[in-house]
Short mmCIF file of C-alpha atoms in Angstrom, two decimals:
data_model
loop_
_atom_site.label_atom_id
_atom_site.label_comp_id
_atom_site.label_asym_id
_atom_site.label_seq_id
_atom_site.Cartn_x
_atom_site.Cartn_y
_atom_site.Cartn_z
CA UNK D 1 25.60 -104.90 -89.74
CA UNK D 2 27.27 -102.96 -92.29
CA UNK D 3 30.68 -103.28 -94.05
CA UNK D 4 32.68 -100.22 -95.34
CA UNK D 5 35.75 -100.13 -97.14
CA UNK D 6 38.87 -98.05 -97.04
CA UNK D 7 37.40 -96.53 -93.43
CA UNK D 8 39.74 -94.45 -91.49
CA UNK D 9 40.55 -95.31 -88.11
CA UNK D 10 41.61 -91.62 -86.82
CA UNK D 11 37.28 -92.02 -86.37
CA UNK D 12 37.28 -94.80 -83.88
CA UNK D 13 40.36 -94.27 -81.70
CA UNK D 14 40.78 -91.85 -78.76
CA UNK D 15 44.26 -91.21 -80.25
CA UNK D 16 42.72 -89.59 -83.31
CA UNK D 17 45.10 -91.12 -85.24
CA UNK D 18 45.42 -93.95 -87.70
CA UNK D 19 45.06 -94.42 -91.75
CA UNK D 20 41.90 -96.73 -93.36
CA UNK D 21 41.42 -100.25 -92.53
CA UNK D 22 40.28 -101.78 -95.63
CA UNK D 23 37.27 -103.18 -94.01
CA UNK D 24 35.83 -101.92 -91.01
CA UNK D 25 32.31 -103.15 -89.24
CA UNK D 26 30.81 -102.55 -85.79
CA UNK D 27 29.06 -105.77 -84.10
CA UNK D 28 26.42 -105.68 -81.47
CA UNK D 29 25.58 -109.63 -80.94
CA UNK D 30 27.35 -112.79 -81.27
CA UNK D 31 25.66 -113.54 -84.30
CA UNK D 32 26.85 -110.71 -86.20
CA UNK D 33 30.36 -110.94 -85.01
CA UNK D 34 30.32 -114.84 -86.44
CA UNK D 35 29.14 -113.12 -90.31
CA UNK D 36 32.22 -110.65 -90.01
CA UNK D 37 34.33 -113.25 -89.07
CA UNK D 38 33.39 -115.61 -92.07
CA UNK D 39 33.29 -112.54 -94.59
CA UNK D 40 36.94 -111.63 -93.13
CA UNK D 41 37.72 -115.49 -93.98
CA UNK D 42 35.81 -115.38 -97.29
CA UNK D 43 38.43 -112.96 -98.11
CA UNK D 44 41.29 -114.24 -96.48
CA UNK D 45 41.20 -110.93 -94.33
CA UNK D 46 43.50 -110.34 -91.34
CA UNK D 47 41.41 -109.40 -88.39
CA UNK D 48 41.75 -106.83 -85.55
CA UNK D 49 39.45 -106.91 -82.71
CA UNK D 50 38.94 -102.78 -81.45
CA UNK D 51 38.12 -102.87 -78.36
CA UNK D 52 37.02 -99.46 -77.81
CA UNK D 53 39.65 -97.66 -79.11
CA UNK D 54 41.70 -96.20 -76.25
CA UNK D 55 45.63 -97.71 -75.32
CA UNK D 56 45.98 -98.18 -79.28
CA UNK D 57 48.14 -96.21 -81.99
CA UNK D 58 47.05 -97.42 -85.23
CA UNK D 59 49.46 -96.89 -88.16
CA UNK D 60 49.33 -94.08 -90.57
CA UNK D 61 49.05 -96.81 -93.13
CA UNK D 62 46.12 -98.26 -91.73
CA UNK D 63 45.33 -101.66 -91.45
CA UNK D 64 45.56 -104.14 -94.22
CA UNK D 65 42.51 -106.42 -93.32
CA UNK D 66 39.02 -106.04 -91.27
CA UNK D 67 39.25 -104.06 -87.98
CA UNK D 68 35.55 -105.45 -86.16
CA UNK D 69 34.53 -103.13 -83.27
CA UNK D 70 33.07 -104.98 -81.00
CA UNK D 71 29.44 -103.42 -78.90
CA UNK D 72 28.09 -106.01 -77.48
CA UNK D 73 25.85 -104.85 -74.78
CA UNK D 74 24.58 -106.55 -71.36
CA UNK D 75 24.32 -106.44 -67.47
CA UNK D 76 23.55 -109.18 -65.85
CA UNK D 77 23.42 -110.00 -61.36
CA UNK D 78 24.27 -113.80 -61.76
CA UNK D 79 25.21 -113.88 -57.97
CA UNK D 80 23.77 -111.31 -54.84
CA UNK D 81 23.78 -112.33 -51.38
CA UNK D 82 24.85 -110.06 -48.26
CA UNK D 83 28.53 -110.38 -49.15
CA UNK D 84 29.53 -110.34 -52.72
CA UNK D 85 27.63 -109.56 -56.55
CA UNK D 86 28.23 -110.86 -59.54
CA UNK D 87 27.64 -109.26 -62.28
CA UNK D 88 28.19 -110.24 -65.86
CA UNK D 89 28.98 -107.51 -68.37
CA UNK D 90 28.96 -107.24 -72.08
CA UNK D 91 32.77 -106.40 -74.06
CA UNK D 92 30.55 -103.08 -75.62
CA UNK D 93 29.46 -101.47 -72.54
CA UNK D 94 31.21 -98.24 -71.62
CA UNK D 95 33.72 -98.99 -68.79
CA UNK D 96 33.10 -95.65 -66.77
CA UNK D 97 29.60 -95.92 -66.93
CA UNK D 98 30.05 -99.60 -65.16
CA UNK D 99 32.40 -98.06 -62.73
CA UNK D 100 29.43 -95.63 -61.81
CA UNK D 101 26.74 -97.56 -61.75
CA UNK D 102 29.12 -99.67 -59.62
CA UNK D 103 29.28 -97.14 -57.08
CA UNK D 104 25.91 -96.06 -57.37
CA UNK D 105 24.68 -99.59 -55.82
CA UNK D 106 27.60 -99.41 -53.19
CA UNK D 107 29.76 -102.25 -55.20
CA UNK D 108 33.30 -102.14 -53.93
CA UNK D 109 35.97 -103.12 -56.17
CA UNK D 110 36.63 -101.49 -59.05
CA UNK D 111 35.98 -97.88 -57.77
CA UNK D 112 39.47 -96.76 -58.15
CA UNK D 113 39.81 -97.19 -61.79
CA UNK D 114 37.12 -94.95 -62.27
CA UNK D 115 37.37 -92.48 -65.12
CA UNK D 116 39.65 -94.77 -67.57
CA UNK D 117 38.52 -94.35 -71.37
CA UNK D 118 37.28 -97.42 -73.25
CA UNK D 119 35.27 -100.22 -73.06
CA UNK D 120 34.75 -103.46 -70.31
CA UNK D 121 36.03 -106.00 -72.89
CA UNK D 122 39.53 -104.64 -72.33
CA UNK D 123 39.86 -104.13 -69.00
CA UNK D 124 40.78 -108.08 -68.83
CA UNK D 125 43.43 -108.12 -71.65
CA UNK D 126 45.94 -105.84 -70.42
CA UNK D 127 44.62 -106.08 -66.92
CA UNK D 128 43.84 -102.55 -66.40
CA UNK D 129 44.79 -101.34 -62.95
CA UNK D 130 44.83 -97.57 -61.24
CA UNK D 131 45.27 -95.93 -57.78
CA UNK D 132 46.21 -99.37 -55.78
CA UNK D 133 43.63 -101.81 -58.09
CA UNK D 134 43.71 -103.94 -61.04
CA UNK D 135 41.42 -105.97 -62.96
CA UNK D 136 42.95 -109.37 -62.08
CA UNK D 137 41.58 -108.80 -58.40
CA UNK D 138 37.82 -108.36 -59.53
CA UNK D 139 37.41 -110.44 -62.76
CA UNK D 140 36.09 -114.00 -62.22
CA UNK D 141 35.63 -114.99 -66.03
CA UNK D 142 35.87 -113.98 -69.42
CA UNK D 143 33.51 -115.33 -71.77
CA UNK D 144 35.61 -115.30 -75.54
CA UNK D 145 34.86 -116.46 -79.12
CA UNK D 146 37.71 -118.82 -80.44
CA UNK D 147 38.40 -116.75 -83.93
CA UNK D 148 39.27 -119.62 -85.62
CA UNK D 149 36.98 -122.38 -84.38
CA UNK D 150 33.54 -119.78 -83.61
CA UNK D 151 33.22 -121.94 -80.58
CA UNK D 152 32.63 -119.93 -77.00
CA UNK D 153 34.77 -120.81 -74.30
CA UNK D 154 34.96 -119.34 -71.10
CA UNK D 155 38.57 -118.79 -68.85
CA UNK D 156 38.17 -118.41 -64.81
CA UNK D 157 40.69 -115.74 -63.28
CA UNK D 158 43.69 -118.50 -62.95
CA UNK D 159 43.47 -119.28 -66.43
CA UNK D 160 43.48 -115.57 -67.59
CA UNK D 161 47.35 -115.25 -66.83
CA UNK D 162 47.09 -111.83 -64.87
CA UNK D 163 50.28 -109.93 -64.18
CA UNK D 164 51.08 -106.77 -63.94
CA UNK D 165 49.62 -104.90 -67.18
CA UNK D 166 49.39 -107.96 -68.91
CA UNK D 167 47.20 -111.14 -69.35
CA UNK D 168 47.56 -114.57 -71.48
CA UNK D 169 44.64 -112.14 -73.97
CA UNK D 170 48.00 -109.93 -75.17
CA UNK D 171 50.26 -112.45 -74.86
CA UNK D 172 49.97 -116.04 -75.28
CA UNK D 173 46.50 -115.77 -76.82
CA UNK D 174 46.73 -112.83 -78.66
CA UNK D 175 44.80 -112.52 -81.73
CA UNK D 176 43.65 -115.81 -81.08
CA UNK D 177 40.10 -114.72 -79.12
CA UNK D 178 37.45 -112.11 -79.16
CA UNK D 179 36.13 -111.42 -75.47
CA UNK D 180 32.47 -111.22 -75.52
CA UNK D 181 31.74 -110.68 -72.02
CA UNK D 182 33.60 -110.26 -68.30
CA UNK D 183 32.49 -111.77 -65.11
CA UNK D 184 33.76 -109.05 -62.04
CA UNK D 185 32.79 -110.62 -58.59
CA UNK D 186 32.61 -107.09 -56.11
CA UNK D 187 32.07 -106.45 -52.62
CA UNK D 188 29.19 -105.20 -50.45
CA UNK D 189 30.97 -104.67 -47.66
CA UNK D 190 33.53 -101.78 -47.76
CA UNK D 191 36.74 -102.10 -48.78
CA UNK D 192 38.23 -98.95 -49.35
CA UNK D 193 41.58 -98.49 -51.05
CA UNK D 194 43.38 -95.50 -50.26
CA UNK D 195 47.25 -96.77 -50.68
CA UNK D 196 47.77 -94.78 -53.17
CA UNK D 197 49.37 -91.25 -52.41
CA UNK D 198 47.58 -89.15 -53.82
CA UNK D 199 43.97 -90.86 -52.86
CA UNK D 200 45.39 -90.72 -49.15
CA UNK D 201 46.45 -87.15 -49.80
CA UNK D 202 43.20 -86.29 -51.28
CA UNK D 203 41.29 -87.72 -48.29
CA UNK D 204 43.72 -86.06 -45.73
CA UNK D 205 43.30 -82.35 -47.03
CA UNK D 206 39.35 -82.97 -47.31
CA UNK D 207 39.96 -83.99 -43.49
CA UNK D 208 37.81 -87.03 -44.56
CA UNK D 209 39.58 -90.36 -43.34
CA UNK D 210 36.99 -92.71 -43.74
CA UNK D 211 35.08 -92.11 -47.19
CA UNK D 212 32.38 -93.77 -48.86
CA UNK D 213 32.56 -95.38 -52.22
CA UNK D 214 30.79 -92.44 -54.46
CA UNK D 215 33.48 -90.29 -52.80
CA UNK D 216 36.56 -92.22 -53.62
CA UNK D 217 35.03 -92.34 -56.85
CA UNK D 218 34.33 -88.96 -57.11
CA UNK D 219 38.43 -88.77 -55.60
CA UNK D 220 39.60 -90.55 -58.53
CA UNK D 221 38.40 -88.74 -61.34
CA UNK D 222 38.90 -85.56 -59.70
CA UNK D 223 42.76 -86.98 -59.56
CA UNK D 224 42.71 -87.98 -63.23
CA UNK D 225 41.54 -84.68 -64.21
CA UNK D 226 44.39 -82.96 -63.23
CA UNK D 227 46.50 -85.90 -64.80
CA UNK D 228 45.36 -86.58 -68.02
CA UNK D 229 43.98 -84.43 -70.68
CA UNK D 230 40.48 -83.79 -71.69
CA UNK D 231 39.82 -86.15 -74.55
CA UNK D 232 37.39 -84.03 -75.40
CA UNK D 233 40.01 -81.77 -76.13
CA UNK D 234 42.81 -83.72 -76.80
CA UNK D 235 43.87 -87.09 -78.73
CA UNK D 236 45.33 -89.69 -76.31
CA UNK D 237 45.66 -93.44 -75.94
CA UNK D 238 46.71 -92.77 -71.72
CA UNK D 239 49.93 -93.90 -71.03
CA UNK D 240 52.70 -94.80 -73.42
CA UNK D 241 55.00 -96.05 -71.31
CA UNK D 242 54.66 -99.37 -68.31
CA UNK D 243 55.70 -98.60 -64.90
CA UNK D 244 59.24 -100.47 -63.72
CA UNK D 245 58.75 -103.38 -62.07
CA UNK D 246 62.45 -104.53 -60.98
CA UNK D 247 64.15 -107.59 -59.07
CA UNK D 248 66.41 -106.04 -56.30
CA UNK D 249 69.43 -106.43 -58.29
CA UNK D 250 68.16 -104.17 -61.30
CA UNK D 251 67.12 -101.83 -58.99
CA UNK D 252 70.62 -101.66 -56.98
CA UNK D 253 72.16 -101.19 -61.11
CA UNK D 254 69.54 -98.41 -61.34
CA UNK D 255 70.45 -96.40 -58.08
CA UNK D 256 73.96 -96.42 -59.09
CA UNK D 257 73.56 -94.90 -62.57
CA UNK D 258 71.15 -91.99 -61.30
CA UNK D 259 74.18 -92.09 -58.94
CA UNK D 260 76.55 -91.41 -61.50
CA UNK D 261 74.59 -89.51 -63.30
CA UNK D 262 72.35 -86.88 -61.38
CA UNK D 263 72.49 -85.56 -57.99
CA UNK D 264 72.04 -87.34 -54.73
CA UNK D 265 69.17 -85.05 -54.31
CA UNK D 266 67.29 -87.52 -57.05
CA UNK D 267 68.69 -90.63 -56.35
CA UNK D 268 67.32 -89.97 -52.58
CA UNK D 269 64.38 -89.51 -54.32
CA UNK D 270 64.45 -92.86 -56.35
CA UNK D 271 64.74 -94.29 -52.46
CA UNK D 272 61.68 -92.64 -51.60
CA UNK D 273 59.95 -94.15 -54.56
CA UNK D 274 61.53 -97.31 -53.56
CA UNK D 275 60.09 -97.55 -50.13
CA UNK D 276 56.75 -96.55 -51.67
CA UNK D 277 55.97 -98.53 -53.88
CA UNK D 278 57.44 -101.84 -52.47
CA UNK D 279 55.81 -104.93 -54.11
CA UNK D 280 56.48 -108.68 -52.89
CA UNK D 281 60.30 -109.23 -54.39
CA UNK D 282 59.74 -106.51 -56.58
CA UNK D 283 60.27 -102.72 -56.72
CA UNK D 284 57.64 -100.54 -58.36
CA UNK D 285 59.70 -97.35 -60.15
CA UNK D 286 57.26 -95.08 -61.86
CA UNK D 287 58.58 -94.37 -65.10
CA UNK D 288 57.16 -90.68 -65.44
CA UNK D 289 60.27 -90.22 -62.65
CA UNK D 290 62.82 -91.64 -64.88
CA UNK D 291 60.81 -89.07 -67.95
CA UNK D 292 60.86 -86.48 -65.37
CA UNK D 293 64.41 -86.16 -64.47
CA UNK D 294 65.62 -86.61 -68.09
CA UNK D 295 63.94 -83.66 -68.45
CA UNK D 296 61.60 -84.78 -71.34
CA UNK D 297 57.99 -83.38 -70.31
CA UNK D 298 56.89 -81.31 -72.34
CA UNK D 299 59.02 -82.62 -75.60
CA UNK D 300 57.41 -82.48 -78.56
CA UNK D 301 57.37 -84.11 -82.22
CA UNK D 302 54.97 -82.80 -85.52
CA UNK D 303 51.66 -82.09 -82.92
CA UNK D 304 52.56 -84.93 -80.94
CA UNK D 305 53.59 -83.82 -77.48
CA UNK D 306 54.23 -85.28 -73.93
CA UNK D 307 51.70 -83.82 -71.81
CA UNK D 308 53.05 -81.06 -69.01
CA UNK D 309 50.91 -82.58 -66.24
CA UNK D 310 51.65 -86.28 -66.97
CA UNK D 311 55.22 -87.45 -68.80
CA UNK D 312 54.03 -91.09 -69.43
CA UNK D 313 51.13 -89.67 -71.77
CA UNK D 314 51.95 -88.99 -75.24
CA UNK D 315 48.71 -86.26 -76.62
CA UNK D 316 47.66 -84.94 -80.91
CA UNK D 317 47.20 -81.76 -80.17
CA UNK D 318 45.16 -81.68 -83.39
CA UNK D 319 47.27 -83.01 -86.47
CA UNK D 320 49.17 -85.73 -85.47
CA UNK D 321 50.55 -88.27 -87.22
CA UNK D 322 51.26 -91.79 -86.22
CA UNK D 323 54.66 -90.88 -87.24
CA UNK D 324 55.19 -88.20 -84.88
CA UNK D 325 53.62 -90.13 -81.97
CA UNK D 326 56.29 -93.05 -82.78
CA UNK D 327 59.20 -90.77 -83.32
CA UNK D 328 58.63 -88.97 -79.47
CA UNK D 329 57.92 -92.51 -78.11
CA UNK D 330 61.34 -93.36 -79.38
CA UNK D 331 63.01 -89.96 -78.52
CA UNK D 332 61.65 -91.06 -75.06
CA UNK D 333 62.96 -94.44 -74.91
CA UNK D 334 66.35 -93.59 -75.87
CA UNK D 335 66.97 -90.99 -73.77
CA UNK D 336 66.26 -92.76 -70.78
CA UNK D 337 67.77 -95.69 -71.73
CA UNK D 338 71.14 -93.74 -72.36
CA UNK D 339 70.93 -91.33 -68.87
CA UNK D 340 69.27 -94.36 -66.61
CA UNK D 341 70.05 -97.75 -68.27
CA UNK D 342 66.41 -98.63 -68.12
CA UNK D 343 64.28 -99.80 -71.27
CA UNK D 344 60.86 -98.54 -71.25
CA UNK D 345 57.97 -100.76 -72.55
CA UNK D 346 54.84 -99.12 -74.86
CA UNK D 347 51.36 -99.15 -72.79
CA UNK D 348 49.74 -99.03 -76.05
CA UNK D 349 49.50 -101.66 -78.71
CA UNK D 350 50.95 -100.81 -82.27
CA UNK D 351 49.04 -102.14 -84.86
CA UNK D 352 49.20 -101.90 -88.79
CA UNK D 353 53.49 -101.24 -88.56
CA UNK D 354 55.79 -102.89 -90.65
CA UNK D 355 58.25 -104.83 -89.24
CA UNK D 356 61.09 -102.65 -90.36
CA UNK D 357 58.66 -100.00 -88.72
CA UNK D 358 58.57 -101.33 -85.02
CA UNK D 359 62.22 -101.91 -85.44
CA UNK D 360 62.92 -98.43 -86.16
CA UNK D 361 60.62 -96.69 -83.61
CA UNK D 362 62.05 -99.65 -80.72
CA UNK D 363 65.90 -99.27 -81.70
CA UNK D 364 68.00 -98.51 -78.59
CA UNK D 365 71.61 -97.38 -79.81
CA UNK D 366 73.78 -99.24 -77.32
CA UNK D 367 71.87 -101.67 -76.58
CA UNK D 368 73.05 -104.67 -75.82
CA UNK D 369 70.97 -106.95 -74.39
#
């Protein structure tokens, strides 16, 4: 394992962006993740676990303290019978590449979140979900290493605190663990998902109602594509902004600004999205429709710039600054809040910004809750 000083984290994020941690290390076992932790405590050293990089805008400043990226490797069947695998997968192993091996063997589960950037160890934290699945439905355990103590414990799904783009890992717990490995229990018998619009769609124009796992996979990324931009080509952390999940009664105060507000033409359209993405006493708004009809896609800050094919994804074009990334999420956040009355939450985690920092970039004028 080796330590380096003053390394910058533009390297190790799919962002691109983000000034020099003062100590930076990549782990690949348990062992070495213990000697990072006690030279980060030698030093009195905050710590950041990087968990691959992607849904992460590090600060042009950097990070005062160690950043440890964590590549712990593994695949292990602990469970196969006719109905159900378990499989036990390291924090380091490339998410995509366990979604396709996934589908390779005809494992059902986890097929729709094909093609998202990043690494298995964070699919738990924020409970990653796509297309009509999410992490909380497949993940069994997490295996973690108490930062503090450097004791393992291990959390079964009910103690994980899943909801919706969120887990007790970024909340309760966060900071406090670093996940070491992930438990997914998957199907052999098929369980296609195809809830989702535009999978449906997809399957409808291929005149293909009843398709096979590789297919839905290959569905998925073909949908992404079209989405999201080529990281090879592009800096990008995926969405900035979380989806609106409302009671009834913020909903009913949302349909009557857009009422007062825009034409009936788009509030009929917020009704649409109402019936469509009805949850159990909650309504699902996507928030690239509140972006959209703001007319925001496509705004731009420095060589930050909201991407034309997807308004809830922030992209460097090539220079970007932290900076200009924070100053379009907030140019975002206020504009909707003042045309819609709805406050949008980041996707991505900000880390290495001063407190006076997050206050600037989250400041809603008018605000008054």
């Amino acid at each position: 394992m080796e330590i380096k000083e003053k390394f910058n984290l533009d390297q190790v994020t799919t962002f691109r962006i983000g000034g020099p941690a003062d100590f930076y290390c990549v782990v690949q076992t348990l062992e070495e993740l213990k000697e990072a932790l006690k030279f980060a405590r030698g030093k009195d050293l905050a710590v950041f676990i990087l968990a691959g990089g992607s849904n992460l805008l590090f600060a042009d400043a950097g990070f005062r303290g160690m950043v440890i990226n964590i590549a712990i490797k593994g695949i292990e069947i602990l469970h196969d019978d006719d109905n159900r695998v378990e499989i036990r997968v390291g924090s380091g192993e490339v998410w995509d590449d366990i979604a396709a091996l996934c589908a390779l063997k005809e494992l059902w589960g986890i097929e729709n979140l094909s093609g998202i950037p990043g690494r298995s160890g964070a699919i738990p934290i924020q409970n990653v979900g796509a297309y009509g699945q999410e992490a909380s439905r497949v993940v069994s355990s997490v295996e973690v290493l108490d930062l503090e103590e450097l004791e393992i414990q291990i959390f079964n799904n009910d103690q994980c605190g899943f909801e919706y783009r969120q887990s007790n890992f970024n909340t309760i717990w966060k900071n406090k663990y670093a996940i070491l490995s992930v438990t997914f229990t998957l199907a052999r018998q098929p369980k296609p998902n195809l809830s989702y619009i535009d999978l449906s769609n997809y399957f409808a124009g291929a005149n293909n109602p009843s398709p096979g796992l590789p297919e839905i996979r290959q569905a998925v990324i073909a949908i992404r594509s079209k989405k999201f931009p080529d990281l090879n080509e592009f800096g990008c952390a995926g969405s900035c902004f979380k989806n609106l999940i409302l009671t009834p009664q913020n909903y009913l105060r949302l349909e009557q600004t857009l009422g007062r507000n825009f034409s009936p033409e788009i509030v009929s359209r917020l009704q649409e999205l109402k019936l469509r993405f009805a949850e159990e006493k909650r309504i699902k708004i996507p928030a690239a429709f509140l972006v959209d009809i703001c007319g925001l896609k496509g705004q731009s800050i420095g060589a930050a710039r909201l991407w034309k094919n997807q308004a809830l994804v922030i992209v460097n074009t090539g220079s970007a600054k932290a900076r200009d990334v924070a100053g379009l999420f907030k140019l975002v956040r206020q504009e909707v809040f003042a045309k819609t009355g709805m406050r949008l939450v980041s996707e991505p985690e900000w880390v290495g910004f001063s407190e006076q920092e997050l206050a600037k970039y989250f400041e809603i004028p008018n605000d008054k809750s």
